[in-house]
Structure formats: C-alpha cells, structure tokens
XYZ file of C-alpha atoms in Angstrom:
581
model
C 9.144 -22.007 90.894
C 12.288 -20.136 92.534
C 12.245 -21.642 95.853
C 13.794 -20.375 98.981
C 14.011 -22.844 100.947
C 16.916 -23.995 102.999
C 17.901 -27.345 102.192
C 20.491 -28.572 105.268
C 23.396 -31.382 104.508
C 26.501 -32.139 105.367
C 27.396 -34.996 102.455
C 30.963 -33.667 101.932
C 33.355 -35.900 100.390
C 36.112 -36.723 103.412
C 33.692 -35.735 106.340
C 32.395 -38.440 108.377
C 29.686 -37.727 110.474
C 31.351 -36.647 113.830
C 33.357 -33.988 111.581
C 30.564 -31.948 111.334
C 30.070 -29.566 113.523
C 26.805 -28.390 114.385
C 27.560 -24.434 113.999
C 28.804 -25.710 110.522
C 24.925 -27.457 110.178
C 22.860 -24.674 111.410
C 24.502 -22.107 108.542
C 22.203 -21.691 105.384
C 23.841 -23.136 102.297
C 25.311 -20.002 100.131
C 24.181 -20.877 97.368
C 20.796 -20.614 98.466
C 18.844 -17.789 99.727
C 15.958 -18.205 102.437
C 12.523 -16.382 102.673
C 14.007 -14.216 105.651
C 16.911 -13.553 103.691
C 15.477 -12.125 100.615
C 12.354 -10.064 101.267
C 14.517 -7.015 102.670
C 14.140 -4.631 100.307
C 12.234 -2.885 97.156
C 15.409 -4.273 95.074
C 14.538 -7.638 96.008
C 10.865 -7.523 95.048
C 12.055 -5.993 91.259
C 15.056 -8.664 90.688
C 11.769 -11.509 91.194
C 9.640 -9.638 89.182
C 12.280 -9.616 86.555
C 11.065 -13.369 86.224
C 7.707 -12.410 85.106
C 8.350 -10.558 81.610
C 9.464 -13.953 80.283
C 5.713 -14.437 79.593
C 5.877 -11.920 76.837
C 6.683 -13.465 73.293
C 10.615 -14.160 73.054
C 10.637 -14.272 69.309
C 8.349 -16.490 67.211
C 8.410 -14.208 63.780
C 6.000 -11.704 62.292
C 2.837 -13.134 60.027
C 4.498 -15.493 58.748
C 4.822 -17.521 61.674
C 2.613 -15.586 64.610
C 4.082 -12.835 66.386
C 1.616 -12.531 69.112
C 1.418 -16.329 69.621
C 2.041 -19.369 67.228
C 0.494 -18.919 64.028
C -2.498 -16.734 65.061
C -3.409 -15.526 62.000
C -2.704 -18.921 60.275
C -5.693 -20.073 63.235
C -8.213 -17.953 60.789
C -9.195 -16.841 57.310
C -6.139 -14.713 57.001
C -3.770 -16.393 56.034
C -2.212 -20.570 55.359
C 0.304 -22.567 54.870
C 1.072 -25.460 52.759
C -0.459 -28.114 55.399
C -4.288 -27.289 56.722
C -4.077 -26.345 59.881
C -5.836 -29.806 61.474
C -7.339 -28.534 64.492
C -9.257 -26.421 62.262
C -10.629 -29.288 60.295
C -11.674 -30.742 63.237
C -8.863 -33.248 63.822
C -8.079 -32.047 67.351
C -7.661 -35.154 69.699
C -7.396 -34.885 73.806
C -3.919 -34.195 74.196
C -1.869 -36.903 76.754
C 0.042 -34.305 78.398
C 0.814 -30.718 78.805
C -1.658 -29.191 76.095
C -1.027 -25.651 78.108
C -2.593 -26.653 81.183
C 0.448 -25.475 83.144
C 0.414 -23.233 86.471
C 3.861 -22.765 87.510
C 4.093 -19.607 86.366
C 0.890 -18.555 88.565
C 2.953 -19.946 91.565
C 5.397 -17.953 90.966
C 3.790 -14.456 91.088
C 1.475 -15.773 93.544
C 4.385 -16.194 95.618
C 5.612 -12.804 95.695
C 2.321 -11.748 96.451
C 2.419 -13.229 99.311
C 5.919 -12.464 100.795
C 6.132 -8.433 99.414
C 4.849 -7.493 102.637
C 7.736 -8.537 104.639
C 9.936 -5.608 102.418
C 10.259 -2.777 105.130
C 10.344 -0.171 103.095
C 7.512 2.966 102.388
C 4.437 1.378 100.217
C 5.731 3.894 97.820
C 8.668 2.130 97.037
C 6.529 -1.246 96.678
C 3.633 -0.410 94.849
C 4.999 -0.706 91.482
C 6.080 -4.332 91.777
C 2.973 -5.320 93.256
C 1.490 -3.508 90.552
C 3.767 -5.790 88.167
C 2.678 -8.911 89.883
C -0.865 -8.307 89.196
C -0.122 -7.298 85.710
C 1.329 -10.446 84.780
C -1.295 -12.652 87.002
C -4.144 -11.112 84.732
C -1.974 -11.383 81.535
C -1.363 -15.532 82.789
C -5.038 -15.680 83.351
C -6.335 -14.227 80.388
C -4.206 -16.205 77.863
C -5.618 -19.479 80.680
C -9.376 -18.337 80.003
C -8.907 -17.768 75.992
C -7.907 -21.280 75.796
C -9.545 -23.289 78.353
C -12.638 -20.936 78.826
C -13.464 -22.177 82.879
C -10.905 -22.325 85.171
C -10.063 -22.583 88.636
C -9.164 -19.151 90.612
C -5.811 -19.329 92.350
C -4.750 -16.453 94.504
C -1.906 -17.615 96.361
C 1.225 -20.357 96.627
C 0.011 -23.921 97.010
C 1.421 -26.849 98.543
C 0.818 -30.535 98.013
C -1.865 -30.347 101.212
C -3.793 -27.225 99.578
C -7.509 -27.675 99.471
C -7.362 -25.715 96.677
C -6.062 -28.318 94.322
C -9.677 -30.022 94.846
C -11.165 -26.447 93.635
C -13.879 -26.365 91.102
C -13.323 -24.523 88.159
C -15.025 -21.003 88.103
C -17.950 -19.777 84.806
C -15.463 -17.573 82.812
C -17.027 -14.766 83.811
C -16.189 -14.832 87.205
C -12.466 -15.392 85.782
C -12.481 -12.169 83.423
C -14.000 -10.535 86.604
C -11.057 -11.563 88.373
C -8.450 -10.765 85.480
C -10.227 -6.999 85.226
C -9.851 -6.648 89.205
C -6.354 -7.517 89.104
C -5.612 -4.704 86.341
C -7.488 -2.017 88.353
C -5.102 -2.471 91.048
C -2.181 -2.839 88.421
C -2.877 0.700 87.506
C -3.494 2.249 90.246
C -0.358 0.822 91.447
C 1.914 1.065 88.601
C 3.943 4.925 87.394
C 2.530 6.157 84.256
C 4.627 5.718 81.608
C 6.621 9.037 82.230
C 7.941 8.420 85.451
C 8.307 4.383 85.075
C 11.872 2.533 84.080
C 12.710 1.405 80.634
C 11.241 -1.816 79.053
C 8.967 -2.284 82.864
C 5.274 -2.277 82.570
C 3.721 1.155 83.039
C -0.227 2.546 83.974
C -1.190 3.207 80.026
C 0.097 -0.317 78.876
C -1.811 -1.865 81.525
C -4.964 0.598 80.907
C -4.427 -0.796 76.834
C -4.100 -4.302 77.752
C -7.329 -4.252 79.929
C -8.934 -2.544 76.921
C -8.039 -6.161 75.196
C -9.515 -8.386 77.950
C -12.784 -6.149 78.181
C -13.005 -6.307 74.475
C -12.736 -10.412 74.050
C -14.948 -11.007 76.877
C -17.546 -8.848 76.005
C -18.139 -9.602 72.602
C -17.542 -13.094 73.333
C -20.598 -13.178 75.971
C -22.343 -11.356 73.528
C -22.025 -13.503 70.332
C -21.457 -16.881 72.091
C -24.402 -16.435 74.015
C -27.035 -19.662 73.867
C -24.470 -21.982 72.781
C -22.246 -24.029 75.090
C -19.676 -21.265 75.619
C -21.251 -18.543 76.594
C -22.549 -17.278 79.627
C -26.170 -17.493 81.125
C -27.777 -14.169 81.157
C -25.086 -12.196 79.861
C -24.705 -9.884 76.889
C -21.205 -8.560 77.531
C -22.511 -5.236 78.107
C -20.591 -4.408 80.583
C -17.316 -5.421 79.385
C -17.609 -3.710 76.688
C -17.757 -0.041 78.301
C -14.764 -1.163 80.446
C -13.461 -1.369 76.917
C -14.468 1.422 75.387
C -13.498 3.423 79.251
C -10.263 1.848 79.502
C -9.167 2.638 76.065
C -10.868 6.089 76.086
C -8.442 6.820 79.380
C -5.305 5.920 77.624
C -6.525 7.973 74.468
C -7.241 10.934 76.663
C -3.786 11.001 78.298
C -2.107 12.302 75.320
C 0.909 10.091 75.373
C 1.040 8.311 72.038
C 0.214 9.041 68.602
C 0.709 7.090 65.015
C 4.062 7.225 64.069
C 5.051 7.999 60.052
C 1.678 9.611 59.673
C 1.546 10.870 55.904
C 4.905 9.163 55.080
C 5.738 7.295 51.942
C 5.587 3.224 53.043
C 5.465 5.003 56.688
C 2.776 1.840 57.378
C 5.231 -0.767 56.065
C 8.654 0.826 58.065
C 6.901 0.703 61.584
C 7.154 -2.512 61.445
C 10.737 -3.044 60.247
C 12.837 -1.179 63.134
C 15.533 -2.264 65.613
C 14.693 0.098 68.201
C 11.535 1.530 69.144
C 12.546 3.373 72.009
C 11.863 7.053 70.239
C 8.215 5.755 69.235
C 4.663 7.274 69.678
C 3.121 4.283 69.097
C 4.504 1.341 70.405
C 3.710 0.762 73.599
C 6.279 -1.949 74.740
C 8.200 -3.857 72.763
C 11.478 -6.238 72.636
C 14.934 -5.172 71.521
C 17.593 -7.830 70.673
C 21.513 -7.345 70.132
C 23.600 -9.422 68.177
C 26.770 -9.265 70.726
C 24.955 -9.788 73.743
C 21.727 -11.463 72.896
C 19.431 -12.813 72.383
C 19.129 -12.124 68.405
C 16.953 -13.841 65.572
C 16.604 -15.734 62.127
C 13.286 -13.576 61.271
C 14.599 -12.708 57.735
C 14.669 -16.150 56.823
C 10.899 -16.644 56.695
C 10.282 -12.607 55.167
C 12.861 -13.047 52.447
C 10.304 -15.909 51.160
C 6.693 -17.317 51.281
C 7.747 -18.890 54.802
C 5.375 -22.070 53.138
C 2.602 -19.424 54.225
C 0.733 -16.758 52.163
C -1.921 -13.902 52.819
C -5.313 -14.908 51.144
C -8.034 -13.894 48.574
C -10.549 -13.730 51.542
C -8.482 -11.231 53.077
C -6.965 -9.407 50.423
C -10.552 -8.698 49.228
C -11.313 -6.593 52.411
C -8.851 -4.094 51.166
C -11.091 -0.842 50.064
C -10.209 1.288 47.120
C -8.511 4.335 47.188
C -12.026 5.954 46.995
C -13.159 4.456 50.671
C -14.898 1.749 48.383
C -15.472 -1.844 48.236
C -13.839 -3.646 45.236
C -17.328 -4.083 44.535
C -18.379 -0.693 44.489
C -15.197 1.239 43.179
C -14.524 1.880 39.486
C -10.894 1.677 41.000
C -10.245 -1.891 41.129
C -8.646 -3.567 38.573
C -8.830 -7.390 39.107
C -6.840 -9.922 40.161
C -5.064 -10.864 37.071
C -1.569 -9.787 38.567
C -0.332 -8.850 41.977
C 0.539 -5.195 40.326
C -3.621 -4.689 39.266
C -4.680 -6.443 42.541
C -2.918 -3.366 44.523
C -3.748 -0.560 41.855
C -6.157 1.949 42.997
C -6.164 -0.173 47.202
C -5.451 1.034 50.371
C -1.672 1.409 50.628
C -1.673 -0.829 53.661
C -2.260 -3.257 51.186
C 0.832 -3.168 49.184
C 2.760 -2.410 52.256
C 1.665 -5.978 53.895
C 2.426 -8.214 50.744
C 5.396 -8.413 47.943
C 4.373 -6.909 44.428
C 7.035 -6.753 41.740
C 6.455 -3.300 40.734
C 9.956 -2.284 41.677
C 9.364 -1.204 44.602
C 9.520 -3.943 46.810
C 13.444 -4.659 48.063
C 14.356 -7.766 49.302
C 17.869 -6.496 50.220
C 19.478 -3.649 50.187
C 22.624 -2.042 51.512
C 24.519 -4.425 49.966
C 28.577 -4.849 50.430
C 30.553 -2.849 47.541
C 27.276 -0.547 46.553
C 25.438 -3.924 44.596
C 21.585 -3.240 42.937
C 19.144 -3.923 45.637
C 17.670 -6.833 45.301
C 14.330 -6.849 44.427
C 10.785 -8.947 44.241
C 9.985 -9.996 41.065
C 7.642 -13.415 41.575
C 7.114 -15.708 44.621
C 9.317 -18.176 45.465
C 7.968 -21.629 43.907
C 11.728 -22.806 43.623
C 11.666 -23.095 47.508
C 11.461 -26.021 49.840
C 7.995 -26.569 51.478
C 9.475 -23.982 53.995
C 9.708 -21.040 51.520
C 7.541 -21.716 49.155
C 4.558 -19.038 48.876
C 0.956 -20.859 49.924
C -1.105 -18.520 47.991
C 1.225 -16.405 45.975
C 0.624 -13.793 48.002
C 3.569 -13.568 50.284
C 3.851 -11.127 53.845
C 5.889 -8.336 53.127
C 4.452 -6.826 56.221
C 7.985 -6.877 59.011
C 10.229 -7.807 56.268
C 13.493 -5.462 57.065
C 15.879 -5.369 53.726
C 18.712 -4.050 55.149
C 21.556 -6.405 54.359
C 23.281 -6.283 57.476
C 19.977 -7.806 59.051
C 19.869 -10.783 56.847
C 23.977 -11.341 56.675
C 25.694 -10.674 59.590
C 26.277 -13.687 61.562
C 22.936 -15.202 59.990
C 21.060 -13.462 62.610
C 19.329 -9.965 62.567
C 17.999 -7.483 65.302
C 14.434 -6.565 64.153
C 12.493 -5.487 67.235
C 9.484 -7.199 68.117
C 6.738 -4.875 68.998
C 4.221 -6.507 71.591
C 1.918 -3.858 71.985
C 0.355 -0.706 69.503
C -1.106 2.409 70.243
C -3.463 1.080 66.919
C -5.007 -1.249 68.677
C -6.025 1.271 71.388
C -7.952 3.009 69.178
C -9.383 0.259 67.070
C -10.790 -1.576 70.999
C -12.138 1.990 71.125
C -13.675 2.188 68.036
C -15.166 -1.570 68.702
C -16.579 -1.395 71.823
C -18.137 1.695 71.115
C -19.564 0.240 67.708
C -20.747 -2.572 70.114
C -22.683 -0.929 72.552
C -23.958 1.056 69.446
C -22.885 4.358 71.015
C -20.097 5.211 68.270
C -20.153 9.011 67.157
C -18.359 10.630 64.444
C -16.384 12.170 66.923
C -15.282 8.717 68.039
C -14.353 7.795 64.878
C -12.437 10.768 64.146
C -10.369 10.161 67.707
C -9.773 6.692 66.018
C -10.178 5.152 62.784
C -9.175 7.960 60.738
C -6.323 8.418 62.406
C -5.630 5.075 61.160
C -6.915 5.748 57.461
C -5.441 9.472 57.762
C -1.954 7.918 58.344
C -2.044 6.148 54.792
C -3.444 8.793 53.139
C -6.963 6.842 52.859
C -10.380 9.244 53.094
C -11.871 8.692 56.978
C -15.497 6.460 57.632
C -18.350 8.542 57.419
C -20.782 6.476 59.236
C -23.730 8.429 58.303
C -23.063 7.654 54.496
C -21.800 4.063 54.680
C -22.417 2.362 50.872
C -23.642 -1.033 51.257
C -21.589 -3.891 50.177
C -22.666 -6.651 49.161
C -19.470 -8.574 50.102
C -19.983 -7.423 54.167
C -18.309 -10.280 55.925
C -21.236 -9.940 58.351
C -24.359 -9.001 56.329
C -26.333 -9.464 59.457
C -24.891 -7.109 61.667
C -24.767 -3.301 61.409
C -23.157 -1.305 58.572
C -20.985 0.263 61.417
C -19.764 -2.790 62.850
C -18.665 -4.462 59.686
C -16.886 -1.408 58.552
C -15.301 -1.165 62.013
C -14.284 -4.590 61.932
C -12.768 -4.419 58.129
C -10.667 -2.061 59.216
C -9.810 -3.911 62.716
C -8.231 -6.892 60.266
C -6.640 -4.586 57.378
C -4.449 -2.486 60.283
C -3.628 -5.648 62.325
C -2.974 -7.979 59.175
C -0.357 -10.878 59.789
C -0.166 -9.599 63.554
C -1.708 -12.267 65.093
C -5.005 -10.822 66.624
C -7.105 -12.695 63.576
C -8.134 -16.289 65.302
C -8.979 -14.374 68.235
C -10.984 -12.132 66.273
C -12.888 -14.619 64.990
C -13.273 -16.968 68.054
C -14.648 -13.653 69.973
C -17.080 -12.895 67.526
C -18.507 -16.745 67.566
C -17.521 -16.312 63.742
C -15.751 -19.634 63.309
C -18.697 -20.974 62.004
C -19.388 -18.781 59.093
C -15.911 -17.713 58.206
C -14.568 -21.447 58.674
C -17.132 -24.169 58.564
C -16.449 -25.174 55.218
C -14.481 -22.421 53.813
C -11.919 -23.531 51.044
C -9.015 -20.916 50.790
C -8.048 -19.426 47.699
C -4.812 -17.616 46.692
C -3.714 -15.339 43.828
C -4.575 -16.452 39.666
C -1.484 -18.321 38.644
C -1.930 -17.784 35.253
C 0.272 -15.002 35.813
C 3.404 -16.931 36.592
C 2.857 -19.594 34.067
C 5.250 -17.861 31.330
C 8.178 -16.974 33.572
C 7.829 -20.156 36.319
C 8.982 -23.544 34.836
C 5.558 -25.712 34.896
C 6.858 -28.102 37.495
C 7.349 -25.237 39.938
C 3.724 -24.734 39.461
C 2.408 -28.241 39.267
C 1.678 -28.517 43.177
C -0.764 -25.690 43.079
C -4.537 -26.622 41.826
C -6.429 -23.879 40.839
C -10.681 -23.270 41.294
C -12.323 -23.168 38.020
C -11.727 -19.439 37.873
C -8.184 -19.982 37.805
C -7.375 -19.194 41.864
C -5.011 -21.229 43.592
C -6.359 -23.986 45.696
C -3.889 -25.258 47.785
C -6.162 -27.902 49.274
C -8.036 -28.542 46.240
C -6.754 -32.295 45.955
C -6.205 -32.955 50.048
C -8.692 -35.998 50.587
C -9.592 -34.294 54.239
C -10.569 -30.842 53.036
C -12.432 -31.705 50.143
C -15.808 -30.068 51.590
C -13.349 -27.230 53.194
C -12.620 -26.633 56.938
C -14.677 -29.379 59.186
C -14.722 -26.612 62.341
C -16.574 -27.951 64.772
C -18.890 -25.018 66.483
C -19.775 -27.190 69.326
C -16.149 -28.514 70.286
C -13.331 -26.365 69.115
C -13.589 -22.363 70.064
C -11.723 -23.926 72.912
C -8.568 -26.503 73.997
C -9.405 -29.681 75.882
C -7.410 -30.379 79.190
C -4.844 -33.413 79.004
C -5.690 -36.523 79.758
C -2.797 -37.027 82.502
C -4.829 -34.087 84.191
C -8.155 -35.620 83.800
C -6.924 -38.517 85.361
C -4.881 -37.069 88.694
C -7.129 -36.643 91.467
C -5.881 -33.725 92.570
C -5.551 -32.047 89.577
C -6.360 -28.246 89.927
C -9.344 -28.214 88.235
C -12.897 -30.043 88.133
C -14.923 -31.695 85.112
C-alpha cells in the first residue's frame, strides 16, 4: 500500500535537538506526499490508478507456460509437461504461508475509493477512474473467489483496529453478487472504447469481462450443485443471462470483429504480433519494447517442446474438414504421423501445433537471406526444459521472425489479455446453458469462429452424434458448443477453469492417464536413446507417466478437496486474520 502519511523527524546528522526549529518540524517531508496534498485533482486520481493494471499478466508465456495465469491449461486435460502436475494427483498439502491469500492489493483500490471524493473537480472528470477502481476490485475479487471459493467482503481501507478483520467469510454467491455490482457501476462509469485513452480500461472490456464472471459462476452453481462447493438452492440461472446479456451488449455495439477472417494461417498470425493496436479483435492487450522495456524470452519455450506438449485427448476434439468427428468423417487419416493426424482437420489444428510438412518455420528472416528454418521432428535432443511431453509441441504464439528470437536474446511479442472470441463463445455458452440458443445465435457467434478458418458453421438442428462426446450426458448442443469453446481457446489458458466450472474434474481427471503422439514415427530418424524416456500404451501412444510409481492408476483428483486452494496455515493460525473457518 502507497501510503500518505506524514512521517515527522528531525534525525539529521550534525543537528542536536535545540537546532531544530519548530517551523522546520511542522513542514511535511518532500519526499512524501500527504492525503490533503494529493487528492486535488482528476490527474491525481489516474497517476494511482496507474497502480492497478499491474494485476494484469506481466509476461508468463503463451501455452506453453500459461498466458492467462501459470500453467492453466497444463491445470487440465489439455496439455503436460514432463513432471505430473501434483496438485492434480492429489498431493496438495496446506501451504505455511502466502498460498495467494494476499489483500494488499484490495487496500489499495479500496483506498482510492475512499479519498476520490475529496478531487474538486466535475463528476465528469472522475467517473472514469472510479470506474477503473471498481474494475480492478471485481477483477481482484474474482481471481480471490476462483481460488478460495468463500471469502470475506472488504469495501474499504482497514487499519489494525478494524472490526472487519474479525469478518466472516461470505457463501460465494454473495461474493460474485458483489464482483457483478462492482462491474455495473464500472460501466456505467467508464468511456466506451471510442472516446477512452490508449491501453486504459474501457465500457466493452468491462461489459466482456463481466460476461466471464457471469459465465464461471453460473455454470459453476449449476454443475457443482449438491456437493460441497456449490450453493444451496441455486442453479446459476441467473448468472447465466447476465452472461449471455452482457456479452450480447458488447456484440451488439458493433465495435470488434475477427481479425484475418478467410486468410491463409490468419488463425495462427493473430497470435504472433507485436502490436495490436490496429486490431478488431483484441480487446486489450500488452505491448513491450526492447529499448525501453520491459521485453521477453517467449521464443525460448515456442522454438521447442518447452518440456510441455498438446495431448491426444485434446487433439482428438479437432473435427474434420467435413464438420465431423474423427469418428464420423471418412476424412481422418490416423495418427500414424503428425502430417495424417492434421490431414483433412480443422486448420486451427495445424495452426496450434508444429507439423513438418514444410510449412511450419521456426525462423525466418534470417541475416544474409539464409533458408528459413524449419520443423522437421520434436525436440528429444533437449534438456527436460525443451524437450516435447507428448510430441505434439504448441506452435500456437510461436513468432519466427529472427529478429524476435536474436536480438539481444529478447523479443517483443505482444501479449493479448483479452479476445473478442471469447465474447462470442460466453455468448454462445450461456445461451446453450439456459437452453435458449437459436441458429441465429449461433450464426452471431460460432460460425464466425468456424467461418474465419474456412470450417462449415454448427447446424444445431442436424447435429451427428458422436460417440466420443466428452459429455455424453449433456445435450448435443452443449457438447458441440463446448468442443469448440476448447479448440478456439487452445493453449490460452481458459482450460482448468473450464473444467473446474463445469464440476468436470472428476470425469476428465479422476484417473485419466495422458497420452501423446505414436512414436513409432520418430524411431528411424531419432537415435533410440533420445526416445528411451518415453513409454508408450500398448497401442504404441506415448505415456509419459506410464512408469511414475504415483500415477500408475492416473490422476488421484480429489472431487471433494481440490476444485479449490486451502488458506495458509500462518492465516489459520492469526486471530485476526481476515477471514473465518
């Protein structure tokens, strides 16, 4: 917390007491700036809110490594890495300390909550950074509730002496309640996206991110209901039509579209820019500069397997370039080779992982006019920290330009944080959800999404059954609207949400073993003890856990403990700790 408090001294080397003079004692310090000096104008209120956007991801990688928050997608049946992921096995302990049970940050937007109304200046010229403030308390809050579920409501600065710090925690509902509240006001608060300043949080982004809340807390309450996470009575109902009316606002405004719609590898090169500040479809998003900072080492982890790698249970979800299931389309060719497992797919699919069909560059651009450089088999030669989990690598972010990779070791690859895709996909859900989805929905949505890569749109009136549907027991719609949820958001990090929303861990994880590409089809070009660290199932998959002692049954998820975090013990154990047991 920035405080602004006047700390008085006079400890100066040379003084004695008496040499201080007591005009000299009552001046304020100037290096430090009191309450009544700072809250004078609208300036002052948007240099502290400056503070707040730190919250955002700095840079933590694409896929490979969790863009959207540390290993997301690894947190789920999309992708692994050469270690299981322990917490997922049901190895989580009670952390000592920190855990993410931290609250500064509230404290600090709390605080200039508190003090903007002592700016004399026209609400007009206010509104937007009280608008910010609320954005970022419901972005804190939300990230708070996905992880800890309960939680204590805190609406303004506390001190030692609060009686808030003795504060029961709140049902999560109330919390999402509160989170929603706090983004109506955002809006109505904050410029629209036209009239707001660069890289600042704007009306529509708000509108999309309370599209996101709505979304995980209503199908949350609706498929975690009767176990010990859910909430008594509810059926998410009504979150989801704040969804499906929150995303259905920014959709209506007009603003965005799909970038690279009908373009070759248009999928694959929105995710590879340095600037996105000409772009229909990102929403917000971080830009980094070599000279001045900050800047990256992303192309370290895409020029390899990262020790990660996309796997069978996703690739499988890929449809045909008929609108099929692999298990329905004449189209599919196997999985004997990365080149047949791609033939006849959605394009999205070779546009997310390598395939040495010469199209995939590693580098290009190179000094003196040199061959690209390009993929021809995954990179077993590597350390632990390239090497490819499942042979199928992320290709998905991967920017070949040498320059990127070579200048200074450090590229400028902009991070996008937010996607006009996932707009319509919320859309598309929460409508599926409340079981009010029309073709006309769909057509506002999803097939924008197929349309873009040249896939044929969902009919939902003539939806073949497959007999691979992740979620046999729920609608035809719903699975298809999910399937395509996970292929456009691949290696973006929204997976392990996904799933933990759903109440899905149990099925999808509980016991799941993950498979990888056949490595048969390295075994003539990769020397054997390259290979020899990579069991295979007895159809010839790789097994990366095959031999590991702990998995040997698969993932040992525990539905009744671990959709969410526990609270350290050093906060169990103070007695004022801001929260209750």
């Amino acid at each position: 917390m920035r405080s602004f408090k006047i700390f008085l001294a006079c400890v100066l080397t040379g003084f004695t007491l008496f040499s201080c003079k007591k005009d000299f004692l009552d001046r304020s310090p100037e290096t430090v700036i009191s309450d009544a000096q700072y809250w004078q104008t609208s300036n002052d209120l948007k240099l502290y809110a400056n503070s707040f956007y730190s919250a955002f991801p700095a840079y933590t990688g694409f896929g490979t490594i969790g863009i959207y928050g540390d290993d997301a997608d690894l947190g789920s049946d999309n992708m692994i890495r050469m270690g299981y992921e322990t917490w997922m096995n049901g190895e989580r302990v009670v952390p000592s300390s920190n855990g993410g049970w931290g609250w500064g940050a509230l404290r600090n937007i709390n605080y200039m909550l508190a003090n903007y109304g002592k700016v004399k200046e026209p609400w007009t010229n206010v509104k937007t950074y009280v608008g910010e403030a609320l954005f970022f308390r419901a972005y804190f809050y939300f990230g708070m509730m996905k992880q800890f579920g309960a939680l204590p409501w805190v609406s303004k600065p506390l001190t030692p002496n609060s009686p808030e710090l003795y504060s029961k925690r709140l049902a999560r509902n109330i919390i999402a309640d509160s989170i929603l509240a706090d983004l109506d006001s955002a809006i109505s608060y904050l410029p629209a996206k036209g009239a707001a300043q660069t890289s600042r949080v704007y009306k529509e982004f708000a509108m999309a991110f309370q599209s996101r809340v709505a979304l995980y807390e209503g199908t949350w309450e609706k498929y975690l209901a009767g176990t010990p996470f859910g909430v008594t009575g509810s059926t998410g109902t009504k979150y989801l039509q704040k969804a499906a009316d929150a995303a259905g606002k920014v959709i209506a405004t007009g603003t965005f579209q799909l970038d690279n719609a009908g373009k070759e590898n248009g999928y694959w090169t929105l995710f590879n820019q340095t600037d996105f500040s000409g772009s229909k479809e990102v929403m917000f998003w971080r830009q980094y500069n070599i000279t001045s900072g900050p800047s990256h080492n992303w192309h370290r982890y895409t020029n390899s397997g990262a020790g990660r790698g996309l796997t069978k249970n996703l690739v499988d979800d890929y449809l045909c370039t008929d609108g099929k299931p692999i298990a329905l389309s004449p189209l599919y060719k196997g999985d004997d080779s990365l080149t047949t497992v791609v033939s006849g797919r959605d394009p999205r699919l070779a546009q997310t992982m390598y395939v040495n069909d010469g199209a995939h560059i590693i580098t290009n651009n190179q000094p003196g006019g040199a061959a690209n450089l390009l993929f021809m088999i995954p990179t077993f030669s590597a350390a632990n920290e390239g090497k490819p989990a499942t042979g199928y690598q992320v290709y998905k972010g991967h920017n070949p330009d040498y320059n990127q990779q070579y200048a200074g070791d450090v590229g400028t690859t902009a991070l996008i944080l937010f996607r006009y895709a996932e707009v319509l996909l919320n859309y598309a859900e929460a409508k599926a959800e409340l079981g009010t989805l029309t073709q006309g929905d769909v057509a506002l949505s999803i097939n924008l999404l197929r349309a873009r890569v040249g896939m044929p749109g969902l009919d939902i009136s003539t939806l073949p059954t497959d007999p691979n549907w992740v979620f046999p027991t729920l609608s035809p719609v719903i699975n298809e609207v999910r399937r395509e949820r996970r292929v456009e958001l691949a290696c973006e990090g929204f997976r392990h949400d996904d799933v933990f929303r759903w109440g899905a861990a149990g099925k999808l994880l509980t016991g799941w073993k993950p498979k990888g590409a056949k490595l048969n089809q390295w075994v003539t070009v990769v020397p054997a003890d390259q290979l020899a660290s990579y069991p295979t199932d007895g159809s010839g998959y790789i097994e990366l856990y095959k031999n590991v002692g702990a998995m040997s049954a698969g993932y040992k998820f525990n539905v009744n403990r671990d959709y969410l975090s526990p609270i350290p013990l050093s906060e169990l154990q103070v007695p004022n700790s801001v929260m209750d047991q």
